[in-house]
Every structure is written in C-alpha cells, then in structure tokens.
C-alpha cells in the first residue's frame, strides 16, 4: 500500500488528487480538510471508497497539525509515503492590484503580502514539519507542492501580469522553501517537487478568470507564451499530469519547480 496525504482536499485540484489516487485500491489516501462545510462530494466519495480517510485540521495551527499527523500515524503505523501540499488561494481583496497601487498604503501592502505568506507559505511549512517524521518512515519519501505560474519570474516577465502580488511572492518563496528541504533532506532519501498545475477549471480559476472581460485580458497575456491556449484544462488532466511527475520524481530532479508538463510549457 502507498499512503498519500493531500491538503485542501474538498474541492478543485485537491479533490481531484483524492479521486484519482483512491480509484486504485493499492493507495491509502488521507484527505486533509479545514471544514466539512464544503466536503459533501468528498464525503460521498469516501463513503464509496474505503481507502479514503478524511482528517479535519487547520494548516495554520502546528498543534492541530500534530494531532492530524498522529491520526494518520495510527492508521499507517507511523509512516507516510507522499505528502501533497495543495491547499492555497490568493488573498485578500487587494490581490487584483499591481505594486504601484500600494504606494502610500503601507498597511494594505503589509496585509497583501503577510496574508498570502501566512496562507500559502507558513501553513505549508507547518504541514511539512508535522508530517516529516512520518515521511522519514515512509517508502516513497516524497513531498510535492502545488505552486503556480504566478510564482515564476519568466512567466510574469513574458505575460506582463502585474497583479496578485502577495500570492506570487508566497508561491515563489514556497518554491525556494521546497528546494531548501530538498537539499537538506537529500541524504535521507527524501525528495521534493514544486509543480505549476496549469490553468485548471476550478472554483479558484472561475473566481479569477470567470468574468468574460477579465478572461479576455488573461487570454491575451497567456497568448504571449502560447498562442494556442483557449481556456483552463480539466482538473483530471492536471492531476494525472502532476501525479506522473510525482511518481517519476528522481533524486536528480528533487527541489525543482516545473510545470504540470514537467518542463517549461505552462499550458
Ligand atoms: N486552478 C488553477 O488554475 C490554479 C493555478 C495555479 C495554481 N493553483 C493552485 O492549486 C491549488 C488548488 O487550487 P484550486 O484551483 O483547486 O482551488 P479551489 O478549487 O478554490 O480549492 C482550494 C482548496 O484549498 C482549500 N484551502 C484554501 N485555502 C485554505 C486554507 N487557508 N486552509 C485550508 N484549506 C484551504 C479549500 O478548502 P475549502 O473548501 O475549505 O475552502 C479547497 O479545498 C492552490 O494552491 C492554488 O494556488 C491553481
């Protein structure tokens, strides 16, 4: 049995990971969620598949995460093979603004950056800290982070997207954190990978690019990189591509940031 833990498993890409992985009875899947309020489809799936375990926790709270890791540990006899850091989102309402819009607005700037660092960087470090002992005892010993093209310098340079400042900083910072863990833990056989999932049809993508005018803006920006892109890809496509990368992750590639295509093709 291969054991997997996925954060943010109620919806979108995280739910897609759980659905894909649990369809194989050789996998044991721990779906880490913050609340059952949006977990209806996950609970329905878990009722049908005995290899899904729902764990309610708070990724911002190291103590709650220790309890979650202990819950997983009881089922797996102290081990975890693969940890997928998927939970994340662009916060707060100022995320649509470019850097110069924060001129003279110190508090708004600090809030934009700090909230995203809390939500998309510190929380992921807390999750790694809580589960590292289990990963050490696992067979696969892998930690994967669902990053974003927003955290990439070249993507930003070419598309010209100046908004989502704090989110981009947090995703770029977390990519580096993953590389730091990769180099520190390499001699223990632990491997890490940061992956851009692509432009994926989820609630989050709908919130950012759902409005027809805004979608036109993003499509124009994306066409600078790939003139053939027409819209987001299905969750299933992104998840299958990312899982292929995780399964094939070698020590040589540990710590890299790649697209779901395993290279620098973003769409
Ligand atoms: N969709 C895209 O095109 C795209 C592109 C680039 C990167 N990403 C990244 O892919 C990951 C998944 O995004 P998605 O598109 O699947 O989004 P989504 O449909 O909005 O789902 C986000 C999931 O993460 C959970 N979550 C969000 N913030 C959390 C927090 N602070 N604590 C605990 N759980 C939290 C949500 O839980 P609740 O149900 O409780 O809200 C939900 O399960 C994110 O890290 C996102 O940055 C997505």
Short mmCIF file of C-alpha atoms and ligand atoms in Angstrom, two decimals:
data_model
loop_
_atom_site.label_atom_id
_atom_site.label_comp_id
_atom_site.label_asym_id
_atom_site.label_seq_id
_atom_site.Cartn_x
_atom_site.Cartn_y
_atom_site.Cartn_z
CA UNK A 1 0.00 0.00 0.00
CA UNK A 2 1.19 3.52 -0.81
CA UNK A 3 -0.02 6.19 1.61
CA UNK A 4 -0.75 9.74 0.41
CA UNK A 5 -1.88 12.87 2.28
CA UNK A 6 -3.40 15.77 0.33
CA UNK A 7 -4.25 19.18 1.81
CA UNK A 8 -7.20 21.24 0.55
CA UNK A 9 -8.99 18.06 -0.49
CA UNK A 10 -12.61 19.29 -0.51
CA UNK A 11 -12.69 20.85 -3.97
CA UNK A 12 -10.84 21.51 -7.20
CA UNK A 13 -7.36 20.06 -7.69
CA UNK A 14 -7.13 18.62 -4.16
CA UNK A 15 -10.37 16.67 -4.60
CA UNK A 16 -9.07 15.59 -8.00
CA UNK A 17 -5.95 14.10 -6.36
CA UNK A 18 -8.10 12.18 -3.87
CA UNK A 19 -10.43 10.93 -6.61
CA UNK A 20 -7.57 9.79 -8.87
CA UNK A 21 -5.48 8.17 -6.13
CA UNK A 22 -8.33 6.42 -4.33
CA UNK A 23 -9.50 4.76 -7.57
CA UNK A 24 -6.50 2.44 -7.04
CA UNK A 25 -7.08 0.17 -4.05
CA UNK A 26 -3.30 -0.07 -3.55
CA UNK A 27 -3.38 3.54 -2.37
CA UNK A 28 -4.41 4.78 1.04
CA UNK A 29 -5.47 8.45 0.83
CA UNK A 30 -5.67 10.94 3.68
CA UNK A 31 -7.81 13.92 2.67
CA UNK A 32 -6.83 16.85 4.88
CA UNK A 33 -9.55 19.50 5.06
CA UNK A 34 -10.27 22.55 7.20
CA UNK A 35 -14.03 22.12 7.38
CA UNK A 36 -16.75 19.68 6.44
CA UNK A 37 -18.93 22.54 5.17
CA UNK A 38 -17.60 22.20 1.59
CA UNK A 39 -16.78 18.48 1.87
CA UNK A 40 -20.08 16.99 0.58
CA UNK A 41 -18.62 15.41 -2.60
CA UNK A 42 -15.55 14.21 -0.68
CA UNK A 43 -17.72 12.57 1.97
CA UNK A 44 -19.82 10.89 -0.74
CA UNK A 45 -16.66 9.53 -2.38
CA UNK A 46 -15.24 8.37 0.96
CA UNK A 47 -18.50 6.51 1.68
CA UNK A 48 -17.92 4.51 -1.53
CA UNK A 49 -14.16 4.00 -1.21
CA UNK A 50 -12.76 2.52 1.97
CA UNK A 51 -9.23 3.75 1.22
CA UNK A 52 -10.13 7.44 1.80
CA UNK A 53 -9.67 8.85 5.32
CA UNK A 54 -10.94 12.36 5.97
CA UNK A 55 -8.90 14.33 8.52
CA UNK A 56 -10.15 17.73 9.69
CA UNK A 57 -7.31 20.06 10.68
CA UNK A 58 -6.05 23.64 10.49
CA UNK A 59 -2.91 24.10 8.40
CA UNK A 60 -2.25 27.42 10.14
CA UNK A 61 -2.03 25.71 13.55
CA UNK A 62 1.03 23.49 14.22
CA UNK A 63 -0.65 21.90 17.25
CA UNK A 64 -3.74 20.85 15.26
CA UNK A 65 -1.41 19.52 12.55
CA UNK A 66 0.48 17.39 15.10
CA UNK A 67 -2.90 15.88 16.04
CA UNK A 68 -3.69 15.27 12.36
CA UNK A 69 -0.30 13.57 11.84
CA UNK A 70 -0.96 11.39 14.92
CA UNK A 71 -4.34 10.42 13.43
CA UNK A 72 -2.68 9.41 10.15
CA UNK A 73 0.12 7.65 12.01
CA UNK A 74 -2.37 5.39 13.84
CA UNK A 75 -3.66 4.06 10.51
CA UNK A 76 -0.28 3.73 8.78
CA UNK A 77 1.84 2.52 11.71
CA UNK A 78 3.82 5.74 11.83
CA UNK A 79 4.61 6.27 8.14
CA UNK A 80 3.51 8.40 5.17
CA UNK A 81 4.78 7.86 1.63
CA UNK A 82 3.78 11.05 -0.17
CA UNK A 83 2.63 14.44 1.11
CA UNK A 84 0.91 16.78 -1.38
CA UNK A 85 0.71 20.44 -0.33
CA UNK A 86 -2.24 21.61 -2.39
CA UNK A 87 -4.32 23.93 -0.16
CA UNK A 88 -3.90 27.56 -1.10
CA UNK A 89 -5.56 30.64 -2.54
CA UNK A 90 -4.94 34.27 -3.41
CA UNK A 91 -5.96 36.53 -0.52
CA UNK A 92 -7.06 39.29 0.40
CA UNK A 93 -9.33 41.57 -1.75
CA UNK A 94 -6.31 43.67 -2.79
CA UNK A 95 -4.91 40.72 -4.79
CA UNK A 96 -6.08 42.28 -8.07
CA UNK A 97 -3.80 45.29 -7.64
CA UNK A 98 -0.35 45.90 -9.20
CA UNK A 99 2.59 47.00 -7.00
CA UNK A 100 2.28 50.77 -7.60
CA UNK A 101 -1.34 50.76 -6.37
CA UNK A 102 0.04 50.22 -2.86
CA UNK A 103 2.07 53.46 -2.94
CA UNK A 104 1.39 55.32 0.32
CA UNK A 105 -0.73 52.41 1.59
CA UNK A 106 1.68 50.71 3.98
CA UNK A 107 -0.98 48.76 5.85
CA UNK A 108 -2.66 47.48 2.70
CA UNK A 109 0.72 46.40 1.30
CA UNK A 110 1.70 44.62 4.50
CA UNK A 111 -1.70 42.93 4.61
CA UNK A 112 -1.48 41.84 0.96
CA UNK A 113 1.94 40.25 1.47
CA UNK A 114 1.53 38.94 5.04
CA UNK A 115 -1.85 37.28 4.43
CA UNK A 116 -0.52 35.44 1.40
CA UNK A 117 2.66 34.39 3.19
CA UNK A 118 0.55 33.04 6.06
CA UNK A 119 -1.91 31.30 3.74
CA UNK A 120 0.43 29.94 1.08
CA UNK A 121 3.85 29.65 2.70
CA UNK A 122 3.93 29.33 6.51
CA UNK A 123 0.96 26.93 6.52
CA UNK A 124 2.79 24.64 4.09
CA UNK A 125 5.92 24.70 6.24
CA UNK A 126 3.79 23.78 9.28
CA UNK A 127 2.32 20.84 7.34
CA UNK A 128 5.81 19.62 6.36
CA UNK A 129 7.03 19.97 9.95
CA UNK A 130 4.09 17.95 11.30
CA UNK A 131 4.41 15.12 8.76
CA UNK A 132 8.18 14.93 8.26
CA UNK A 133 8.71 12.19 10.83
CA UNK A 134 6.08 10.07 9.04
CA UNK A 135 7.66 10.79 5.64
CA UNK A 136 11.05 9.69 7.04
CA UNK A 137 9.47 6.33 7.87
CA UNK A 138 7.66 6.05 4.52
CA UNK A 139 8.92 4.12 1.50
CA UNK A 140 8.43 6.80 -1.18
CA UNK A 141 9.66 9.74 0.94
CA UNK A 142 8.23 12.48 -1.32
CA UNK A 143 6.79 15.94 -0.68
CA UNK A 144 5.09 17.76 -3.58
CA UNK A 145 3.90 21.37 -3.60
CA UNK A 146 1.16 22.69 -5.89
CA UNK A 147 2.69 26.01 -6.83
CA UNK A 148 1.62 28.45 -9.54
CA UNK A 149 2.89 30.07 -12.72
CA UNK A 150 2.32 33.31 -10.76
CA UNK A 151 5.42 32.45 -8.75
CA UNK A 152 7.65 32.30 -11.82
CA UNK A 153 9.80 35.24 -12.95
CA UNK A 154 9.87 34.34 -16.67
CA UNK A 155 6.11 33.66 -16.78
CA UNK A 156 5.48 37.07 -15.22
CA UNK A 157 8.00 38.87 -17.45
CA UNK A 158 6.50 37.47 -20.65
CA UNK A 159 2.77 37.58 -19.82
CA UNK A 160 3.05 41.01 -18.18
CA UNK A 161 0.66 40.11 -15.34
CA UNK A 162 1.42 42.65 -12.60
CA UNK A 163 -1.41 41.74 -10.17
CA UNK A 164 -1.60 39.04 -7.46
CA UNK A 165 1.50 40.47 -5.79
CA UNK A 166 1.36 38.73 -2.41
CA UNK A 167 0.22 35.38 -3.85
CA UNK A 168 3.06 35.44 -6.40
CA UNK A 169 5.61 36.30 -3.71
CA UNK A 170 4.32 33.49 -1.47
CA UNK A 171 4.31 30.87 -4.26
CA UNK A 172 7.83 31.91 -5.39
CA UNK A 173 9.01 31.85 -1.77
CA UNK A 174 7.49 28.43 -1.17
CA UNK A 175 9.24 27.08 -4.29
CA UNK A 176 12.51 28.08 -2.63
CA UNK A 177 11.44 26.52 0.68
CA UNK A 178 10.84 23.24 -1.19
CA UNK A 179 14.33 23.47 -2.71
CA UNK A 180 15.83 24.10 0.75
CA UNK A 181 14.11 20.98 2.12
CA UNK A 182 15.28 19.02 -0.96
CA UNK A 183 18.94 19.85 -0.40
CA UNK A 184 18.78 19.45 3.37
CA UNK A 185 16.99 16.08 3.28
CA UNK A 186 18.61 14.57 0.16
CA UNK A 187 20.91 12.32 2.17
CA UNK A 188 17.86 10.85 3.93
CA UNK A 189 16.40 9.90 0.53
CA UNK A 190 13.60 12.49 0.80
CA UNK A 191 12.65 14.22 -2.48
CA UNK A 192 10.59 17.35 -3.06
CA UNK A 193 8.99 18.94 -6.12
CA UNK A 194 7.11 22.17 -6.84
CA UNK A 195 4.61 21.96 -9.68
CA UNK A 196 2.54 24.53 -11.52
CA UNK A 197 -0.80 22.74 -12.08
CA UNK A 198 -1.56 24.66 -15.29
CA UNK A 199 -4.65 26.80 -15.80
CA UNK A 200 -7.23 24.47 -14.27
CA UNK A 201 -11.04 24.65 -14.27
CA UNK A 202 -11.77 25.04 -10.54
CA UNK A 203 -13.70 27.47 -8.32
CA UNK A 204 -10.48 29.45 -7.81
CA UNK A 205 -9.87 29.80 -11.57
CA UNK A 206 -13.52 30.75 -12.08
CA UNK A 207 -13.19 33.46 -9.42
CA UNK A 208 -10.12 34.97 -11.12
CA UNK A 209 -10.77 34.39 -14.83
CA UNK A 210 -14.52 33.70 -14.97
CA UNK A 211 -15.64 37.22 -15.90
CA UNK A 212 -15.61 37.45 -19.75
CA UNK A 213 -13.68 40.76 -19.85
CA UNK A 214 -11.10 39.56 -17.35
CA UNK A 215 -10.80 36.24 -19.17
CA UNK A 216 -10.04 38.15 -22.39
CA UNK A 217 -7.27 40.02 -20.56
CA UNK A 218 -5.75 36.78 -19.25
CA UNK A 219 -6.06 35.01 -22.61
CA UNK A 220 -4.21 37.90 -24.29
CA UNK A 221 -1.50 37.64 -21.64
CA UNK A 222 -1.25 33.85 -21.92
CA UNK A 223 -1.11 34.03 -25.75
CA UNK A 224 2.28 35.76 -25.41
CA UNK A 225 3.55 32.40 -24.17
CA UNK A 226 1.28 30.03 -26.05
CA UNK A 227 -0.97 31.32 -28.87
CA UNK A 228 -2.96 28.05 -28.86
CA UNK A 229 -4.35 28.23 -25.31
CA UNK A 230 -8.15 28.65 -25.27
CA UNK A 231 -9.15 28.04 -21.64
CA UNK A 232 -8.50 26.09 -18.48
CA UNK A 233 -7.82 22.35 -18.58
CA UNK A 234 -10.00 19.85 -16.67
CA UNK A 235 -8.96 19.00 -13.09
CA UNK A 236 -8.49 15.34 -14.11
CA UNK A 237 -5.93 16.29 -16.79
CA UNK A 238 -3.89 18.47 -14.43
CA UNK A 239 -3.98 15.89 -11.63
CA UNK A 240 -2.94 12.99 -13.88
CA UNK A 241 -0.02 15.03 -15.23
CA UNK A 242 1.11 16.10 -11.75
CA UNK A 243 0.87 12.56 -10.36
CA UNK A 244 3.03 11.29 -13.23
CA UNK A 245 5.68 13.83 -12.18
CA UNK A 246 5.47 12.83 -8.51
CA UNK A 247 5.66 9.11 -9.31
CA UNK A 248 8.68 9.62 -11.60
CA UNK A 249 10.50 12.09 -9.33
CA UNK A 250 14.20 11.21 -9.17
CA UNK A 251 16.85 12.39 -6.72
CA UNK A 252 18.42 14.40 -9.58
CA UNK A 253 15.21 16.40 -10.09
CA UNK A 254 14.46 16.88 -6.39
CA UNK A 255 13.87 20.51 -5.42
CA UNK A 256 12.93 21.70 -8.92
CA UNK A 257 9.94 23.84 -9.90
CA UNK A 258 8.32 22.50 -13.07
CA UNK A 259 5.05 22.88 -14.95
CA UNK A 260 2.50 20.05 -14.96
CA UNK A 261 4.08 19.11 -18.28
CA UNK A 262 7.36 18.52 -16.48
CA UNK A 263 9.13 21.29 -18.36
CA UNK A 264 8.57 24.99 -19.01
CA UNK A 265 5.31 24.62 -21.01
CA UNK A 266 2.77 26.35 -18.80
CA UNK A 267 -0.46 25.29 -20.55
N1 LIG B 1 -6.90 26.45 -10.65
C1 LIG B 1 -5.84 26.99 -11.18
O1 LIG B 1 -5.83 27.37 -12.36
C2 LIG B 1 -4.57 27.12 -10.37
C3 LIG B 1 -3.48 27.74 -11.00
C4 LIG B 1 -2.30 27.86 -10.28
C5 LIG B 1 -2.20 27.36 -9.01
N2 LIG B 1 -3.27 26.78 -8.40
C6 LIG B 1 -3.09 26.27 -7.04
O2 LIG B 1 -3.68 24.99 -6.91
C7 LIG B 1 -4.09 24.76 -5.57
C8 LIG B 1 -5.53 24.29 -5.55
O3 LIG B 1 -6.33 25.31 -6.11
P1 LIG B 1 -7.75 25.06 -6.78
O4 LIG B 1 -7.76 25.77 -8.08
O5 LIG B 1 -8.12 23.64 -6.70
O6 LIG B 1 -8.64 25.93 -5.77
P2 LIG B 1 -10.10 25.72 -5.15
O7 LIG B 1 -10.98 24.98 -6.09
O8 LIG B 1 -10.50 27.05 -4.65
O9 LIG B 1 -9.81 24.74 -3.90
C9 LIG B 1 -8.93 25.17 -2.92
C10 LIG B 1 -8.85 24.09 -1.86
O10 LIG B 1 -7.88 24.51 -0.88
C11 LIG B 1 -8.55 24.68 0.38
N3 LIG B 1 -7.95 25.85 1.05
C12 LIG B 1 -7.75 27.08 0.54
N4 LIG B 1 -7.16 27.88 1.45
C13 LIG B 1 -7.01 27.10 2.56
C14 LIG B 1 -6.51 27.35 3.85
N5 LIG B 1 -6.01 28.53 4.19
N6 LIG B 1 -6.52 26.33 4.76
C15 LIG B 1 -7.01 25.12 4.41
N7 LIG B 1 -7.52 24.83 3.22
C16 LIG B 1 -7.52 25.82 2.30
C17 LIG B 1 -10.02 24.83 0.07
O11 LIG B 1 -10.79 24.42 1.20
P3 LIG B 1 -12.30 24.93 1.46
O12 LIG B 1 -13.22 24.08 0.60
O13 LIG B 1 -12.50 24.69 2.90
O14 LIG B 1 -12.37 26.37 1.07
C18 LIG B 1 -10.16 23.89 -1.12
O15 LIG B 1 -10.20 22.55 -0.68
C19 LIG B 1 -3.86 26.08 -4.82
O16 LIG B 1 -2.67 26.02 -4.09
C20 LIG B 1 -3.74 27.10 -5.96
O17 LIG B 1 -2.92 28.19 -5.59
C21 LIG B 1 -4.46 26.65 -9.06
#
